[in-house]
Amino acid sequence: MTITTLFCSTGVSSKSFSADTDKRDISYASHTCPAIVAQVHLTVVPYEDMRMCPSAPVTMAEAHQAVAFQFTVSPDGIDLQLSHEALRQVYLSGLHSWKKKFIRFKNGIMTGVYPGSAPGLMLVLAGYMGRAKYAQVDPSLGLHLKIGKYIPVSKYISLDNQTRVGGVLVGTGLWVVIIFTMRSVLKWLLSWHGWMGERHGSITWKSRIWLALVKIFSGMQTPNLYSFQTSLPNLPLPSVKDTMKRYLESVRPLLDDDEYKKMEELASEFQKTLAPKLQWYLKLKTLWATNYVSDWWEEYIYLRSRNPIMVNSNYYALDFLHVLPTNHQAARAGNTIHAIMLYRRKLDRAQIKPLMLQYTVPMCSSQYERMFNTSRIPGIETDTIQHVSDSRHIVVYHKGRYFKVSMFYDGRLLLPREIEQQIERILADTSEPQPGEEKLAALTAGDRVPWACARDAYLRQGKNRQSLNAVEKAAFFVTLDDTEQRHDPDNPDESLHNFGKSLLHGKCYDRWFDKSFNLIIYKNGTIGLNAEHSWADAPIIGHLWEHVLSTDAIKLGYTDDGHCHGQPHSNLPGPQRLQWNIPPECQTMIANSLSVAQALADDVDMVIIPFQEFGKGLIKKCKTSPDAFIQIALQLAHFRDKGKFCLTYEASMTRLFREGRTETVRSCTSETCAFVKAMVNNETHEKKLSLLKQAAEKHQQMYRLAMTGKGIDRHLFCLYVISQYLQQDSPFLKKVLSEPWRLSTSQTPLQQPELFDLVNHPEYVSSGGGFGPVADDGYGVAYIIVGENLINFHISCKCSSPATMSSSCRLLLFTVALSLYSSQVSAETLCGGELVDTLQFVCGDRGFYF
């Protein structure tokens, strides 16, 4: 009789017994006749159930190499054997962990003393000690002598050395004072935003001096990702009076005279009664919180929502528009996963350059911290974000099965060809999903409360808990999609429609929507990404995605036959199949969640429009902001379609402040509405052009106010949160926060254009990304301005709404036929006045031109 206990090197264990022996037999035999228990073997296997895919079976030699130690119990005693290879892997794993801890410790020190540096410390010490010794001048006024007296004299420390140590301590203290002074001055400098109001290309002497001072007080050394965090100013709290004034100004074009008068009365009553008390509490919060908005925004807007996060919150990013580097699914996965892990390594080492405006003004980097090893955990009342400091594996989903794949071997990151090898093993595995396993992730796509109940009731014990931990603590989640998606130039509408919807929701059960992001690799090698929204905003994941696309196609590349460069590893342990025991009751809950998610997904209509007739190059020649031009065109198109204006949301960022996230730009302004009416009434070219410039300038002003902490909606939101804590209702705040955003828009910025040589290789253009509609009767519009001659639009709405209708989901702007007009009108003519005719033409007489 043999008793075998299996211990997996990745932390998963299982026990197997001979067919004719159960646990009670073993227990009885071990007590009555020890000689019966012939052997006890401890072995390590890559799979918990000892199954590998047919193309890469686990041989006994491979299993033996993974054995950390083995002992045999017999009547003659215990025979202990050690595996040097397995112990080596344990040693290398521990060494990797300690290296990572040391790097984080070093980066913490470097960030803590920035803008100071080791050379700066040496310079201060040399200057102080030299002046005291040679110039006979004591800058510390005897302080170093007093400190030196507390250092005991011994055979190692003489009286002279005692004085020198005191001098070193005083010099170090002086260095610290200099650091805090520079940091305080830099924080004060970064609180000034007057430079933002100047026209592009024309900088006043005041701004030039300011930029020079910022560079000086930013230090001479190269900053790491988090160097400027303690130097960034806190988000300022605007006055209630200013917020009320800007709010009433924003709703004036949306309300008739009677409605506006009522709103004025509500605002006035709120400002005189409840607002001062709520504002006092907010001022109190600003004294101890670095950002008075972000924590409440994350909790109440994202984590406390009980609706599905699929479509409603999560967003997506697409592959290259024109380029497909390889059509081998495993190869594309190998390069892409490796590129992501390289980015994570740079992130862990804080080697990513902080983003800066004007190459000088730093932006907050706090959102990067939870990019990897992060999962949203469902709760009954509110969700939480779980982030672990390190994770050495990913989880891969393929045809209803979950696989845990280690990203490290032999103390190093797997190479692209080795990752490709692991993916090939998964693709060749023909095993069937376990009961309930295939559609388990539908729980993450449905309502949050049933998911929280199912998780607590059925997935917190035994093998389910181990497998769920593997998923939630993975670096990220990978889906090997068995469909083919790609932009088809011969059928762009349908192909991009299917591509976008697949990334937004997939089959509703083949993405783990709670993970910080899901990497999707399609059967034909196309890739995409689905990201959860609570932990960070889209520009953060966009920064990662730009790195991935450039590293995959440009830096790593592929062989002539489409595979990753390098050779596969002969002894690389294979993927580990995760084990589940899903009871029938849980399977019923999975089916219910899938039904809810499927109805939500089926109701989404989407169109992705790559507009290539012209881009920001032509618009900027007309001395108009590209973003303002697009937003004005949106308003004109919407008015043509609906005959009225609507509350419009454009996302802006507040990352000029510490822990800043977003603010709302209410882009439907009175100036924009005046221009739209002039277009509709066919006013003169001169008047339309004048109104267009006024509308564009107003939009830029609103955007600057939002970026500098003088927005409207985040302040009102925080006042509302305080009112709920105090249990004091405000009719004004309730009305404001219940207004639907029927046009929700967002621009995805291209943050690292230097990674793509778009001048010589224009084919490497990004398709950008998109999101679902915010209002049931509204549109979600995302756009990315790429290079000089491309604007990609992602437009979504709900099929069930008669106000939007799927056929008019082509909403807005100059999508088709603009090429016919732009080919006849030069940039000079547009700048001279016919730019407005372009908007008139492309928006059509009835609304959106299509």
Short mmCIF file of C-alpha atoms in Angstrom, two decimals, residues 113-526:
data_model
loop_
_atom_site.label_atom_id
_atom_site.label_comp_id
_atom_site.label_asym_id
_atom_site.label_seq_id
_atom_site.Cartn_x
_atom_site.Cartn_y
_atom_site.Cartn_z
CA VAL A 113 14.77 62.84 -0.18
CA TYR A 114 13.93 64.14 -3.67
CA PRO A 115 15.00 66.64 -5.01
CA GLY A 116 18.04 65.83 -2.91
CA SER A 117 20.59 63.25 -4.00
CA ALA A 118 23.72 61.50 -2.74
CA PRO A 119 26.04 63.82 -4.74
CA GLY A 120 24.14 66.75 -3.27
CA LEU A 121 24.71 65.41 0.23
CA MET A 122 28.42 64.99 -0.46
CA LEU A 123 28.57 68.55 -1.81
CA VAL A 124 26.85 70.00 1.27
CA LEU A 125 29.09 68.03 3.64
CA ALA A 126 32.23 69.00 1.77
CA GLY A 127 31.21 72.65 1.74
CA TYR A 128 30.33 72.69 5.42
CA MET A 129 33.36 70.74 6.64
CA GLY A 130 35.75 72.65 4.36
CA ARG A 131 34.48 76.03 5.51
CA ALA A 132 34.75 75.02 9.15
CA LYS A 133 38.27 73.65 8.74
CA TYR A 134 39.99 76.02 6.33
CA ALA A 135 38.05 79.25 6.68
CA GLN A 136 37.83 78.82 10.46
CA VAL A 137 34.15 79.71 10.25
CA ASP A 138 31.53 77.62 12.03
CA PRO A 139 28.17 77.97 10.24
CA SER A 140 26.51 75.88 12.95
CA LEU A 141 27.56 78.34 15.71
CA GLY A 142 29.02 75.54 17.80
CA LEU A 143 26.15 73.10 17.32
CA HIS A 144 28.43 70.38 15.96
CA LEU A 145 30.55 70.58 19.12
CA LYS A 146 27.49 70.18 21.33
CA ILE A 147 26.32 67.19 19.32
CA GLY A 148 29.81 65.68 19.37
CA LYS A 149 29.82 65.67 23.17
CA TYR A 150 27.06 63.06 23.13
CA ILE A 151 29.25 60.70 21.09
CA PRO A 152 31.35 58.63 23.51
CA VAL A 153 35.11 58.72 23.07
CA SER A 154 36.75 55.32 22.62
CA LYS A 155 39.78 53.79 21.00
CA TYR A 156 37.88 54.03 17.70
CA ILE A 157 36.62 57.61 18.14
CA SER A 158 39.06 60.30 19.18
CA LEU A 159 38.21 63.86 20.17
CA ASP A 160 38.88 65.01 16.59
CA ASN A 161 36.68 62.27 15.16
CA GLN A 162 34.03 63.20 17.69
CA THR A 163 34.00 66.71 16.25
CA ARG A 164 33.96 65.40 12.69
CA VAL A 165 30.97 63.12 13.40
CA GLY A 166 29.14 66.08 14.89
CA GLY A 167 29.97 68.08 11.77
CA VAL A 168 28.67 65.30 9.52
CA LEU A 169 25.41 65.17 11.45
CA VAL A 170 24.99 68.93 11.29
CA GLY A 171 25.83 68.91 7.55
CA THR A 172 23.29 66.15 6.97
CA GLY A 173 20.70 68.14 8.88
CA LEU A 174 21.48 71.15 6.71
CA TRP A 175 21.02 68.98 3.60
CA VAL A 176 17.60 67.85 4.88
CA VAL A 177 16.61 71.46 5.53
CA ILE A 178 17.64 72.38 1.98
CA ILE A 179 15.54 69.48 0.62
CA PHE A 180 12.42 70.53 2.50
CA THR A 181 12.95 74.12 1.49
CA MET A 182 13.27 73.19 -2.18
CA ARG A 183 10.23 70.95 -1.90
CA SER A 184 8.13 73.66 -0.26
CA VAL A 185 9.17 76.24 -2.85
CA LEU A 186 8.42 73.78 -5.67
CA LYS A 187 5.00 73.04 -4.18
CA TRP A 188 4.31 76.78 -4.04
CA LEU A 189 5.46 77.23 -7.63
CA LEU A 190 3.28 74.36 -8.86
CA SER A 191 0.24 75.99 -7.24
CA TRP A 192 0.40 78.76 -9.87
CA HIS A 193 -1.42 77.97 -13.11
CA GLY A 194 -1.29 81.28 -14.94
CA TRP A 195 0.79 79.70 -17.68
CA MET A 196 -2.20 77.64 -18.78
CA GLY A 197 -4.08 80.69 -20.02
CA GLU A 198 -1.46 81.62 -22.59
CA ARG A 199 -1.81 80.80 -26.25
CA HIS A 200 0.16 77.90 -27.63
CA GLY A 201 3.55 79.03 -28.88
CA SER A 202 3.50 82.42 -27.12
CA ILE A 203 4.92 82.39 -23.60
CA THR A 204 5.25 85.57 -21.54
CA TRP A 205 8.38 86.43 -19.60
CA LYS A 206 6.51 85.76 -16.38
CA SER A 207 5.83 82.19 -17.44
CA ARG A 208 9.39 81.75 -18.71
CA ILE A 209 10.78 82.77 -15.34
CA TRP A 210 8.31 80.50 -13.60
CA LEU A 211 9.26 77.52 -15.78
CA ALA A 212 12.94 78.18 -15.11
CA LEU A 213 12.35 78.25 -11.35
CA VAL A 214 10.34 75.00 -11.52
CA LYS A 215 13.25 73.32 -13.32
CA ILE A 216 15.75 74.64 -10.77
CA PHE A 217 13.78 73.53 -7.73
CA SER A 218 12.94 70.18 -9.33
CA GLY A 219 16.57 69.19 -8.83
CA MET A 220 19.28 68.14 -11.21
CA GLN A 221 18.89 64.36 -11.03
CA THR A 222 16.52 62.30 -13.16
CA PRO A 223 13.24 61.85 -11.28
CA ASN A 224 11.57 58.48 -10.85
CA LEU A 225 7.85 57.88 -11.16
CA TYR A 226 6.97 59.03 -7.65
CA SER A 227 9.64 61.70 -7.09
CA PHE A 228 7.22 64.64 -7.27
CA GLN A 229 4.40 63.22 -5.17
CA THR A 230 5.28 65.15 -2.01
CA SER A 231 5.88 68.32 -4.02
CA LEU A 232 2.48 68.41 -5.67
CA PRO A 233 -0.04 70.84 -4.17
CA ASN A 234 -3.27 69.70 -2.60
CA LEU A 235 -6.49 70.08 -4.57
CA PRO A 236 -7.86 73.53 -3.69
CA LEU A 237 -11.36 73.90 -2.36
CA PRO A 238 -13.34 76.50 -4.34
CA SER A 239 -15.77 78.80 -2.61
CA VAL A 240 -19.47 77.99 -2.65
CA LYS A 241 -20.18 81.37 -4.24
CA ASP A 242 -17.88 80.68 -7.22
CA THR A 243 -19.23 77.15 -7.70
CA MET A 244 -22.84 78.39 -7.62
CA LYS A 245 -22.03 81.08 -10.17
CA ARG A 246 -20.35 78.63 -12.56
CA TYR A 247 -23.14 76.07 -12.12
CA LEU A 248 -25.92 78.53 -12.98
CA GLU A 249 -23.91 79.70 -15.96
CA SER A 250 -23.56 76.09 -17.18
CA VAL A 251 -27.31 75.31 -17.05
CA ARG A 252 -28.54 78.61 -18.50
CA PRO A 253 -28.61 77.37 -22.12
CA LEU A 254 -30.42 74.19 -21.05
CA LEU A 255 -33.34 75.79 -19.20
CA ASP A 256 -36.11 78.14 -20.23
CA ASP A 257 -36.69 81.33 -18.28
CA ASP A 258 -39.12 79.83 -15.74
CA GLU A 259 -36.95 76.77 -15.12
CA TYR A 260 -33.84 78.90 -14.75
CA LYS A 261 -35.59 81.21 -12.27
CA LYS A 262 -36.56 78.23 -10.12
CA MET A 263 -33.02 76.92 -10.26
CA GLU A 264 -31.70 80.33 -9.21
CA GLU A 265 -34.02 80.29 -6.21
CA LEU A 266 -32.92 76.80 -5.18
CA ALA A 267 -29.26 77.75 -5.53
CA SER A 268 -29.74 80.96 -3.56
CA GLU A 269 -31.55 79.18 -0.75
CA PHE A 270 -28.86 76.48 -0.60
CA GLN A 271 -26.07 79.03 -0.59
CA LYS A 272 -27.62 80.97 2.31
CA THR A 273 -28.71 78.05 4.51
CA LEU A 274 -27.05 74.65 4.32
CA ALA A 275 -24.01 75.36 2.12
CA PRO A 276 -21.88 77.22 4.73
CA LYS A 277 -22.15 74.32 7.17
CA LEU A 278 -21.27 71.73 4.52
CA GLN A 279 -18.41 73.87 3.26
CA TRP A 280 -17.00 74.10 6.81
CA TYR A 281 -16.77 70.34 7.02
CA LEU A 282 -15.08 70.21 3.63
CA LYS A 283 -12.54 72.81 4.77
CA LEU A 284 -11.88 70.61 7.78
CA LYS A 285 -11.24 67.66 5.50
CA THR A 286 -8.79 69.63 3.36
CA LEU A 287 -6.65 70.19 6.47
CA TRP A 288 -5.86 66.50 6.90
CA ALA A 289 -6.61 64.95 3.49
CA THR A 290 -4.30 65.48 0.51
CA ASN A 291 -7.31 65.38 -1.79
CA TYR A 292 -10.82 66.10 -0.58
CA VAL A 293 -12.48 64.36 -3.56
CA SER A 294 -10.67 61.20 -4.64
CA ASP A 295 -11.45 58.83 -1.76
CA TRP A 296 -15.17 59.66 -1.81
CA TRP A 297 -15.25 59.55 -5.59
CA GLU A 298 -13.76 56.07 -5.61
CA GLU A 299 -16.07 54.79 -2.90
CA TYR A 300 -19.43 56.34 -3.77
CA ILE A 301 -19.22 56.55 -7.55
CA TYR A 302 -17.52 53.22 -8.19
CA LEU A 303 -17.33 50.83 -5.23
CA ARG A 304 -20.80 51.42 -3.78
CA SER A 305 -22.60 50.97 -7.07
CA ARG A 306 -24.59 47.73 -6.97
CA ASN A 307 -25.17 47.60 -10.72
CA PRO A 308 -23.06 45.48 -13.09
CA ILE A 309 -19.65 46.98 -13.76
CA MET A 310 -19.55 45.34 -17.19
CA VAL A 311 -20.60 47.98 -19.78
CA ASN A 312 -21.62 50.44 -17.03
CA SER A 313 -18.13 51.05 -15.66
CA ASN A 314 -15.45 48.98 -17.37
CA TYR A 315 -13.91 50.28 -20.59
CA TYR A 316 -11.78 48.82 -23.38
CA ALA A 317 -8.75 49.48 -25.58
CA LEU A 318 -8.14 48.20 -29.10
CA ASP A 319 -5.19 46.85 -31.05
CA PHE A 320 -3.46 48.65 -33.92
CA LEU A 321 -5.90 49.78 -36.57
CA HIS A 322 -3.98 48.60 -39.63
CA VAL A 323 -1.17 46.32 -38.40
CA LEU A 324 -1.38 42.70 -37.25
CA PRO A 325 2.18 41.68 -36.27
CA THR A 326 1.37 37.96 -36.26
CA ASN A 327 -1.68 35.77 -36.71
CA HIS A 328 -0.42 33.16 -34.20
CA GLN A 329 -2.46 33.48 -31.04
CA ALA A 330 0.18 31.93 -28.76
CA ALA A 331 2.98 34.04 -30.24
CA ARG A 332 1.06 37.30 -29.84
CA ALA A 333 0.28 36.28 -26.28
CA GLY A 334 3.96 35.56 -25.63
CA ASN A 335 5.18 38.97 -26.74
CA THR A 336 2.28 40.90 -25.24
CA ILE A 337 2.40 39.23 -21.82
CA HIS A 338 6.16 39.64 -21.71
CA ALA A 339 5.81 43.34 -22.61
CA ILE A 340 3.28 43.82 -19.81
CA MET A 341 5.57 42.10 -17.32
CA LEU A 342 8.46 44.33 -18.44
CA TYR A 343 6.26 47.34 -17.75
CA ARG A 344 5.42 45.95 -14.31
CA ARG A 345 9.11 45.51 -13.56
CA LYS A 346 9.76 49.13 -14.52
CA LEU A 347 6.79 50.16 -12.40
CA ASP A 348 8.07 48.20 -9.38
CA ARG A 349 11.46 49.89 -9.78
CA ALA A 350 9.80 53.31 -10.32
CA GLN A 351 11.75 53.60 -13.58
CA ILE A 352 8.80 54.96 -15.55
CA LYS A 353 9.24 58.63 -16.28
CA PRO A 354 6.59 60.80 -14.64
CA LEU A 355 4.34 62.53 -17.13
CA MET A 356 4.94 66.25 -17.39
CA LEU A 357 3.11 69.10 -19.09
CA GLN A 358 5.39 71.40 -21.07
CA TYR A 359 8.12 68.86 -20.22
CA THR A 360 8.36 70.60 -16.85
CA VAL A 361 5.13 70.47 -14.82
CA PRO A 362 4.72 67.03 -13.17
CA MET A 363 1.44 65.17 -12.86
CA CYS A 364 0.38 62.87 -10.04
CA SER A 365 1.44 59.23 -10.41
CA SER A 366 -0.44 57.69 -7.48
CA GLN A 367 -2.91 55.82 -9.70
CA TYR A 368 -0.14 53.61 -11.09
CA GLU A 369 0.33 51.87 -7.74
CA ARG A 370 -2.61 49.49 -8.14
CA MET A 371 -2.23 48.65 -11.82
CA PHE A 372 -1.08 45.08 -11.17
CA ASN A 373 -1.90 42.38 -8.61
CA THR A 374 -5.26 44.05 -8.03
CA SER A 375 -8.85 42.88 -7.97
CA ARG A 376 -12.17 44.37 -7.02
CA ILE A 377 -13.81 42.30 -4.27
CA PRO A 378 -17.63 42.30 -4.14
CA GLY A 379 -19.50 43.18 -0.98
CA ILE A 380 -23.11 43.46 0.08
CA GLU A 381 -23.09 47.24 0.59
CA THR A 382 -19.81 48.21 -1.00
CA ASP A 383 -16.94 46.61 -2.86
CA THR A 384 -13.30 46.84 -1.85
CA ILE A 385 -10.08 46.92 -3.82
CA GLN A 386 -7.62 44.17 -2.97
CA HIS A 387 -4.01 44.86 -3.91
CA VAL A 388 -1.08 42.62 -3.06
CA SER A 389 2.50 43.82 -3.21
CA ASP A 390 3.71 41.07 -5.53
CA SER A 391 2.38 38.29 -7.71
CA ARG A 392 4.46 35.84 -9.70
CA HIS A 393 1.72 34.39 -11.87
CA ILE A 394 -1.13 35.20 -14.24
CA VAL A 395 -4.39 33.34 -14.79
CA VAL A 396 -5.40 32.34 -18.31
CA TYR A 397 -8.94 31.48 -19.40
CA HIS A 398 -9.47 29.25 -22.43
CA LYS A 399 -12.63 27.42 -23.48
CA GLY A 400 -14.12 27.38 -20.01
CA ARG A 401 -10.94 26.34 -18.15
CA TYR A 402 -8.73 28.39 -15.83
CA PHE A 403 -4.96 27.95 -15.83
CA LYS A 404 -2.40 29.40 -13.46
CA VAL A 405 0.83 30.25 -15.29
CA SER A 406 3.97 31.24 -13.42
CA MET A 407 5.81 34.16 -15.00
CA PHE A 408 9.18 33.30 -13.45
CA TYR A 409 11.56 30.38 -13.70
CA ASP A 410 15.12 29.97 -12.59
CA GLY A 411 14.92 33.30 -10.81
CA ARG A 412 14.08 35.32 -13.94
CA LEU A 413 11.12 36.51 -15.98
CA LEU A 414 9.99 34.11 -18.68
CA LEU A 415 11.09 35.05 -22.18
CA PRO A 416 8.48 35.66 -24.92
CA ARG A 417 9.14 32.28 -26.56
CA GLU A 418 8.76 30.52 -23.21
CA ILE A 419 5.45 32.25 -22.57
CA GLU A 420 4.37 31.28 -26.08
CA GLN A 421 5.27 27.69 -25.17
CA GLN A 422 3.03 27.84 -22.09
CA ILE A 423 0.15 29.26 -24.10
CA GLU A 424 0.59 26.55 -26.73
CA ARG A 425 0.24 23.94 -23.99
CA ILE A 426 -3.02 25.52 -22.87
CA LEU A 427 -4.37 25.73 -26.42
CA ALA A 428 -3.55 22.04 -26.95
CA ASP A 429 -5.24 20.94 -23.74
CA THR A 430 -8.48 19.13 -24.66
CA SER A 431 -9.81 18.60 -21.12
CA GLU A 432 -13.39 19.61 -20.43
CA PRO A 433 -14.46 22.36 -18.01
CA GLN A 434 -15.53 21.22 -14.58
CA PRO A 435 -19.20 21.66 -13.65
CA GLY A 436 -19.91 25.36 -13.24
CA GLU A 437 -16.40 26.39 -14.26
CA GLU A 438 -17.03 27.57 -17.82
CA LYS A 439 -19.37 30.45 -16.96
CA LEU A 440 -18.13 31.19 -13.45
CA ALA A 441 -16.91 34.69 -14.38
CA ALA A 442 -20.49 35.68 -15.26
CA LEU A 443 -20.78 36.44 -11.54
CA THR A 444 -18.39 39.37 -12.07
CA ALA A 445 -20.54 40.65 -14.95
CA GLY A 446 -23.88 40.71 -13.15
CA ASP A 447 -25.24 42.62 -10.17
CA ARG A 448 -22.81 43.01 -7.30
CA VAL A 449 -24.93 41.74 -4.40
CA PRO A 450 -25.58 38.24 -5.85
CA TRP A 451 -21.87 38.00 -6.68
CA ALA A 452 -20.94 38.93 -3.10
CA CYS A 453 -23.39 36.34 -1.72
CA ALA A 454 -22.13 33.61 -4.05
CA ARG A 455 -18.51 34.38 -3.23
CA ASP A 456 -19.06 34.23 0.51
CA ALA A 457 -21.27 31.13 0.40
CA TYR A 458 -19.54 28.91 -2.14
CA LEU A 459 -16.07 30.18 -3.02
CA ARG A 460 -14.42 30.72 0.35
CA GLN A 461 -13.57 27.14 1.26
CA GLY A 462 -11.33 24.34 0.02
CA LYS A 463 -10.17 24.18 -3.55
CA ASN A 464 -12.56 26.99 -4.55
CA ARG A 465 -10.80 29.34 -2.18
CA GLN A 466 -7.37 28.37 -3.49
CA SER A 467 -8.42 28.83 -7.09
CA LEU A 468 -10.23 32.11 -6.40
CA ASN A 469 -7.12 33.42 -4.61
CA ALA A 470 -5.07 32.48 -7.66
CA VAL A 471 -7.40 34.55 -9.87
CA GLU A 472 -7.78 37.56 -7.58
CA LYS A 473 -4.08 37.75 -6.69
CA ALA A 474 -2.82 37.21 -10.23
CA ALA A 475 -0.77 39.98 -11.83
CA PHE A 476 -3.56 40.28 -14.40
CA PHE A 477 -6.10 38.12 -16.23
CA VAL A 478 -5.70 36.74 -19.75
CA THR A 479 -8.45 35.45 -22.03
CA LEU A 480 -7.59 33.30 -25.04
CA ASP A 481 -10.66 34.14 -27.07
CA ASP A 482 -11.74 31.52 -29.60
CA THR A 483 -13.22 34.12 -31.98
CA GLU A 484 -11.48 36.24 -34.59
CA GLN A 485 -11.73 40.04 -34.47
CA ARG A 486 -9.99 42.66 -36.55
CA HIS A 487 -10.57 45.84 -38.52
CA ASP A 488 -11.58 44.77 -42.02
CA PRO A 489 -11.04 47.59 -44.57
CA ASP A 490 -13.63 45.97 -46.84
CA ASN A 491 -16.22 45.87 -44.08
CA PRO A 492 -15.10 48.43 -41.48
CA ASP A 493 -18.48 49.10 -39.89
CA GLU A 494 -19.40 45.56 -38.94
CA SER A 495 -15.85 44.41 -38.13
CA LEU A 496 -15.14 47.29 -35.75
CA HIS A 497 -18.63 47.04 -34.27
CA ASN A 498 -18.03 43.39 -33.39
CA PHE A 499 -14.50 44.11 -32.20
CA GLY A 500 -15.59 46.87 -29.82
CA LYS A 501 -18.51 44.92 -28.37
CA SER A 502 -16.33 41.86 -27.88
CA LEU A 503 -13.83 43.87 -25.84
CA LEU A 504 -16.54 45.68 -23.89
CA HIS A 505 -18.37 42.57 -22.73
CA GLY A 506 -17.31 39.46 -24.68
CA LYS A 507 -19.56 36.50 -23.95
CA CYS A 508 -20.24 37.92 -20.48
CA TYR A 509 -18.48 34.96 -18.86
CA ASP A 510 -15.04 34.85 -20.48
CA ARG A 511 -13.54 37.93 -18.79
CA TRP A 512 -12.94 38.39 -15.08
CA PHE A 513 -14.35 41.93 -14.95
CA ASP A 514 -13.17 42.50 -11.36
CA LYS A 515 -9.48 42.32 -12.27
CA SER A 516 -7.64 45.61 -12.74
CA PHE A 517 -7.43 44.68 -16.42
CA ASN A 518 -8.05 41.73 -18.73
CA LEU A 519 -5.79 41.06 -21.69
CA ILE A 520 -7.74 39.47 -24.55
CA ILE A 521 -5.90 37.60 -27.31
CA TYR A 522 -8.08 36.48 -30.19
CA LYS A 523 -7.67 33.40 -32.31
CA ASN A 524 -6.20 35.35 -35.23
CA GLY A 525 -3.63 37.15 -33.06
CA THR A 526 -5.50 40.42 -32.52
#
